[in-house]
Amino acid sequence: RKLSSKVKLTFTSPLFWIVIVCFGITYLEFFTSSISFFLTRYCWNSPVEVFSGQYYRLFTALFLHLDIFHLSGNMLFLALLTWIISANITRFQYLMVLLFSGVFGNLLADTFITYLYKLDGHVWSFLTTIGYTYGAIGFSTAIMGLFSFYNNLFLFANARRFTKVKFKSGLLVFAVCSQILYTYQNLFDKSMVIHTIVPHIGGGLIGILLAFDLFYTDVIKE
């Protein structure tokens, strides 16, 4: 019974299917040139294509990754956040945060990049419009939404039992520090400012909005 319940729990976990889909697509992409060409041509989040009417790219780009290291890093961080947050929200809320953060976070990033492109110049020297035609991929936009979502709810949801969640608190602090370091390193690579930081900020902002909405409508599980 214990084994069957664990198997059932695994197969009904949103995280399990997200990992399976992402790894499956990455495998097909790197071992089948025709599929790789199709995904690159039609599924990347390229603002110029998105605003020409191909809005599905905001979703499909989430499941594509540059290589196995990019994919593994995203999935490990997602698994960590999922474990930390799973006791506080339902599966539906979890999927909602990921989906909304990923899709609308990409949309915010695309809007900002397009705005820079139409200015025909840089507002600040470290900002580029390289992502306008090339695009970006990765589940990290959705992950950053989940990340900022839980950062804004952690103290509220665990205020009454903070001493019981010390380990999770430590992991969350570690995750925050790692993201700060990651962002700091990317600032030295101008080509990465658009490809990583802007979509991350977009997903993070959506996560914050969802956190306030869910908290103030009192649907977070105590």
Short mmCIF file of C-alpha atoms in Angstrom, two decimals:
data_model
loop_
_atom_site.label_atom_id
_atom_site.label_comp_id
_atom_site.label_asym_id
_atom_site.label_seq_id
_atom_site.Cartn_x
_atom_site.Cartn_y
_atom_site.Cartn_z
CA ARG A 1 0.00 0.00 0.00
CA LYS A 2 2.79 2.42 0.91
CA LEU A 3 4.54 1.71 -2.39
CA SER A 4 1.37 2.11 -4.43
CA SER A 5 0.49 5.35 -2.65
CA LYS A 6 3.97 6.74 -3.35
CA VAL A 7 3.70 5.75 -7.01
CA LYS A 8 0.27 7.38 -7.25
CA LEU A 9 1.58 10.50 -5.52
CA THR A 10 4.48 10.68 -7.98
CA PHE A 11 2.33 10.29 -11.08
CA THR A 12 -0.17 12.88 -9.89
CA SER A 13 2.53 15.43 -9.06
CA PRO A 14 2.68 18.44 -11.42
CA LEU A 15 6.44 18.61 -10.82
CA PHE A 16 6.92 15.07 -12.14
CA TRP A 17 5.22 15.84 -15.45
CA ILE A 18 6.97 19.18 -15.86
CA VAL A 19 10.34 17.44 -15.45
CA ILE A 20 9.36 14.62 -17.81
CA VAL A 21 8.16 17.00 -20.52
CA CYS A 22 11.21 19.28 -20.25
CA PHE A 23 13.72 16.42 -20.32
CA GLY A 24 11.82 14.68 -23.11
CA ILE A 25 11.82 17.77 -25.31
CA THR A 26 15.50 18.44 -24.61
CA TYR A 27 16.37 14.84 -25.52
CA LEU A 28 14.47 15.06 -28.80
CA GLU A 29 15.97 18.45 -29.59
CA PHE A 30 19.58 17.33 -29.19
CA PHE A 31 19.24 13.99 -30.93
CA THR A 32 16.89 14.90 -33.79
CA SER A 33 17.98 17.77 -36.02
CA SER A 34 14.57 18.23 -37.65
CA ILE A 35 12.86 18.62 -34.28
CA SER A 36 15.61 20.95 -33.12
CA PHE A 37 15.08 23.14 -36.18
CA PHE A 38 11.30 23.16 -35.68
CA LEU A 39 11.55 24.13 -32.00
CA THR A 40 14.10 26.87 -32.68
CA ARG A 41 12.13 28.26 -35.60
CA TYR A 42 8.61 28.11 -34.19
CA CYS A 43 8.70 27.76 -30.38
CA TRP A 44 11.25 30.22 -29.00
CA ASN A 45 9.96 33.32 -27.23
CA SER A 46 10.94 35.89 -29.84
CA PRO A 47 9.18 39.24 -29.20
CA VAL A 48 9.05 40.13 -32.91
CA GLU A 49 7.20 36.86 -33.59
CA VAL A 50 5.03 37.02 -30.48
CA PHE A 51 3.66 40.46 -31.33
CA SER A 52 3.05 39.38 -34.90
CA GLY A 53 0.36 37.09 -33.47
CA GLN A 54 2.25 33.96 -32.34
CA TYR A 55 1.38 34.31 -28.66
CA TYR A 56 1.66 30.56 -28.09
CA ARG A 57 5.44 31.10 -27.97
CA LEU A 58 5.03 32.63 -24.51
CA PHE A 59 4.06 29.14 -23.33
CA THR A 60 6.10 26.81 -25.54
CA ALA A 61 9.38 28.61 -24.78
CA LEU A 62 9.06 27.64 -21.12
CA PHE A 63 9.74 23.98 -21.88
CA LEU A 64 12.82 24.54 -24.05
CA HIS A 65 16.39 24.75 -22.74
CA LEU A 66 19.80 25.50 -24.19
CA ASP A 67 21.50 22.35 -22.89
CA ILE A 68 21.39 19.69 -20.18
CA PHE A 69 23.08 22.01 -17.66
CA HIS A 70 20.53 24.76 -18.22
CA LEU A 71 17.73 22.21 -17.88
CA SER A 72 19.16 20.43 -14.82
CA GLY A 73 19.74 23.70 -12.96
CA ASN A 74 16.18 24.82 -13.57
CA MET A 75 14.63 21.50 -12.58
CA LEU A 76 16.69 21.19 -9.39
CA PHE A 77 15.72 24.69 -8.30
CA LEU A 78 12.08 24.00 -9.18
CA ALA A 79 12.13 20.77 -7.15
CA LEU A 80 13.59 22.62 -4.16
CA LEU A 81 10.96 25.36 -4.31
CA THR A 82 8.18 22.81 -4.82
CA TRP A 83 9.23 20.90 -1.71
CA ILE A 84 9.37 24.12 0.33
CA ILE A 85 6.04 25.49 -0.81
CA SER A 86 3.97 22.30 -1.20
CA ALA A 87 2.56 22.44 2.32
CA ASN A 88 1.12 25.91 1.83
CA ILE A 89 -0.73 25.83 -1.51
CA THR A 90 -2.84 23.37 -3.45
CA ARG A 91 -1.72 21.76 -6.69
CA PHE A 92 -4.09 23.98 -8.64
CA GLN A 93 -2.63 27.11 -7.06
CA TYR A 94 0.88 25.78 -7.69
CA LEU A 95 0.17 25.26 -11.38
CA MET A 96 -1.58 28.61 -11.61
CA VAL A 97 1.44 30.43 -10.19
CA LEU A 98 3.82 28.64 -12.58
CA LEU A 99 1.62 29.09 -15.65
CA PHE A 100 0.71 32.73 -15.05
CA SER A 101 4.25 33.67 -14.01
CA GLY A 102 5.78 31.93 -17.01
CA VAL A 103 3.40 33.18 -19.70
CA PHE A 104 2.76 36.71 -18.44
CA GLY A 105 6.34 37.08 -17.20
CA ASN A 106 7.51 36.37 -20.76
CA LEU A 107 4.93 38.83 -22.05
CA LEU A 108 6.21 41.58 -19.74
CA ALA A 109 9.78 40.89 -20.82
CA ASP A 110 8.82 40.95 -24.50
CA THR A 111 6.95 44.22 -24.03
CA PHE A 112 9.98 45.81 -22.39
CA ILE A 113 12.41 44.54 -25.03
CA THR A 114 10.12 45.77 -27.82
CA TYR A 115 9.90 49.15 -26.11
CA LEU A 116 13.71 49.39 -26.06
CA TYR A 117 13.90 48.32 -29.69
CA LYS A 118 11.45 51.01 -30.81
CA LEU A 119 13.44 53.66 -28.95
CA ASP A 120 16.22 52.93 -31.45
CA GLY A 121 18.84 53.25 -28.77
CA HIS A 122 19.73 52.28 -25.23
CA VAL A 123 18.27 53.98 -22.21
CA TRP A 124 21.15 52.60 -20.14
CA SER A 125 24.41 51.27 -21.54
CA PHE A 126 23.96 47.80 -20.03
CA LEU A 127 20.59 47.22 -21.73
CA THR A 128 20.47 45.71 -25.21
CA THR A 129 17.72 44.68 -27.61
CA ILE A 130 19.46 41.47 -28.68
CA GLY A 131 16.48 39.45 -27.51
CA TYR A 132 14.03 41.18 -29.85
CA THR A 133 14.62 38.94 -32.86
CA TYR A 134 16.56 36.08 -31.28
CA GLY A 135 14.31 35.29 -28.35
CA ALA A 136 14.74 33.38 -25.11
CA ILE A 137 13.81 30.00 -23.63
CA GLY A 138 13.68 28.22 -20.30
CA PHE A 139 11.37 27.41 -17.40
CA SER A 140 13.19 29.90 -15.19
CA THR A 141 10.63 32.65 -15.85
CA ALA A 142 7.94 30.50 -14.23
CA ILE A 143 10.35 29.38 -11.50
CA MET A 144 11.14 32.99 -10.60
CA GLY A 145 7.41 33.61 -10.33
CA LEU A 146 7.08 30.75 -7.84
CA PHE A 147 10.21 31.97 -6.08
CA SER A 148 8.98 35.55 -5.56
CA PHE A 149 5.49 34.25 -4.78
CA TYR A 150 6.74 32.20 -1.84
CA ASN A 151 9.20 34.83 -0.64
CA ASN A 152 6.26 37.17 -0.17
CA LEU A 153 4.13 34.60 1.64
CA PHE A 154 6.68 32.66 3.67
CA LEU A 155 6.67 34.76 6.82
CA PHE A 156 2.88 35.15 6.78
CA ALA A 157 2.12 31.48 6.14
CA ASN A 158 4.64 30.23 8.69
CA ALA A 159 4.46 32.94 11.35
CA ARG A 160 2.76 30.65 13.86
CA ARG A 161 5.11 27.73 13.36
CA PHE A 162 8.37 29.42 12.38
CA THR A 163 10.46 27.31 14.76
CA LYS A 164 9.24 24.17 12.99
CA VAL A 165 10.40 25.27 9.57
CA LYS A 166 14.00 26.26 10.32
CA PHE A 167 15.39 23.89 7.69
CA LYS A 168 13.08 25.22 4.99
CA SER A 169 13.92 28.75 6.11
CA GLY A 170 17.61 28.01 5.64
CA LEU A 171 17.02 26.57 2.19
CA LEU A 172 15.02 29.62 1.21
CA VAL A 173 17.80 31.94 2.36
CA PHE A 174 20.28 29.87 0.35
CA ALA A 175 18.03 30.11 -2.71
CA VAL A 176 17.73 33.89 -2.33
CA CYS A 177 21.50 34.29 -2.03
CA SER A 178 22.14 32.07 -5.05
CA GLN A 179 19.76 34.10 -7.18
CA ILE A 180 21.39 37.36 -6.10
CA LEU A 181 24.81 35.95 -7.04
CA TYR A 182 23.47 34.64 -10.34
CA THR A 183 22.02 38.03 -11.26
CA TYR A 184 25.22 39.82 -10.21
CA GLN A 185 27.31 37.57 -12.45
CA ASN A 186 25.02 38.08 -15.44
CA LEU A 187 25.34 41.85 -15.18
CA PHE A 188 28.90 41.48 -16.45
CA ASP A 189 27.69 39.81 -19.65
CA LYS A 190 25.67 42.38 -21.59
CA SER A 191 24.24 39.77 -23.96
CA MET A 192 22.67 37.99 -21.00
CA VAL A 193 20.88 40.98 -19.49
CA ILE A 194 17.94 40.60 -21.86
CA HIS A 195 18.09 36.82 -22.15
CA THR A 196 18.00 36.10 -18.43
CA ILE A 197 17.41 39.02 -16.11
CA VAL A 198 14.47 40.67 -17.88
CA PRO A 199 12.33 37.49 -18.20
CA HIS A 200 13.24 36.63 -14.61
CA ILE A 201 12.07 40.04 -13.44
CA GLY A 202 8.88 39.63 -15.45
CA GLY A 203 8.09 36.27 -13.87
CA GLY A 204 9.03 37.60 -10.44
CA LEU A 205 6.66 40.55 -10.73
CA ILE A 206 3.76 38.28 -11.69
CA GLY A 207 4.61 36.02 -8.73
CA ILE A 208 4.45 38.99 -6.37
CA LEU A 209 1.04 40.04 -7.71
CA LEU A 210 -0.29 36.49 -7.31
CA ALA A 211 1.09 36.31 -3.78
CA PHE A 212 -0.80 39.43 -2.74
CA ASP A 213 -3.94 38.19 -4.45
CA LEU A 214 -3.90 34.74 -2.87
CA PHE A 215 -2.92 35.99 0.56
CA TYR A 216 -5.50 38.73 0.77
CA THR A 217 -8.28 36.48 -0.55
CA ASP A 218 -7.38 34.07 2.26
CA VAL A 219 -6.95 30.93 0.16
CA ILE A 220 -3.49 29.98 1.40
CA LYS A 221 -3.57 26.92 3.56
CA GLU A 222 -2.37 27.54 7.15
#
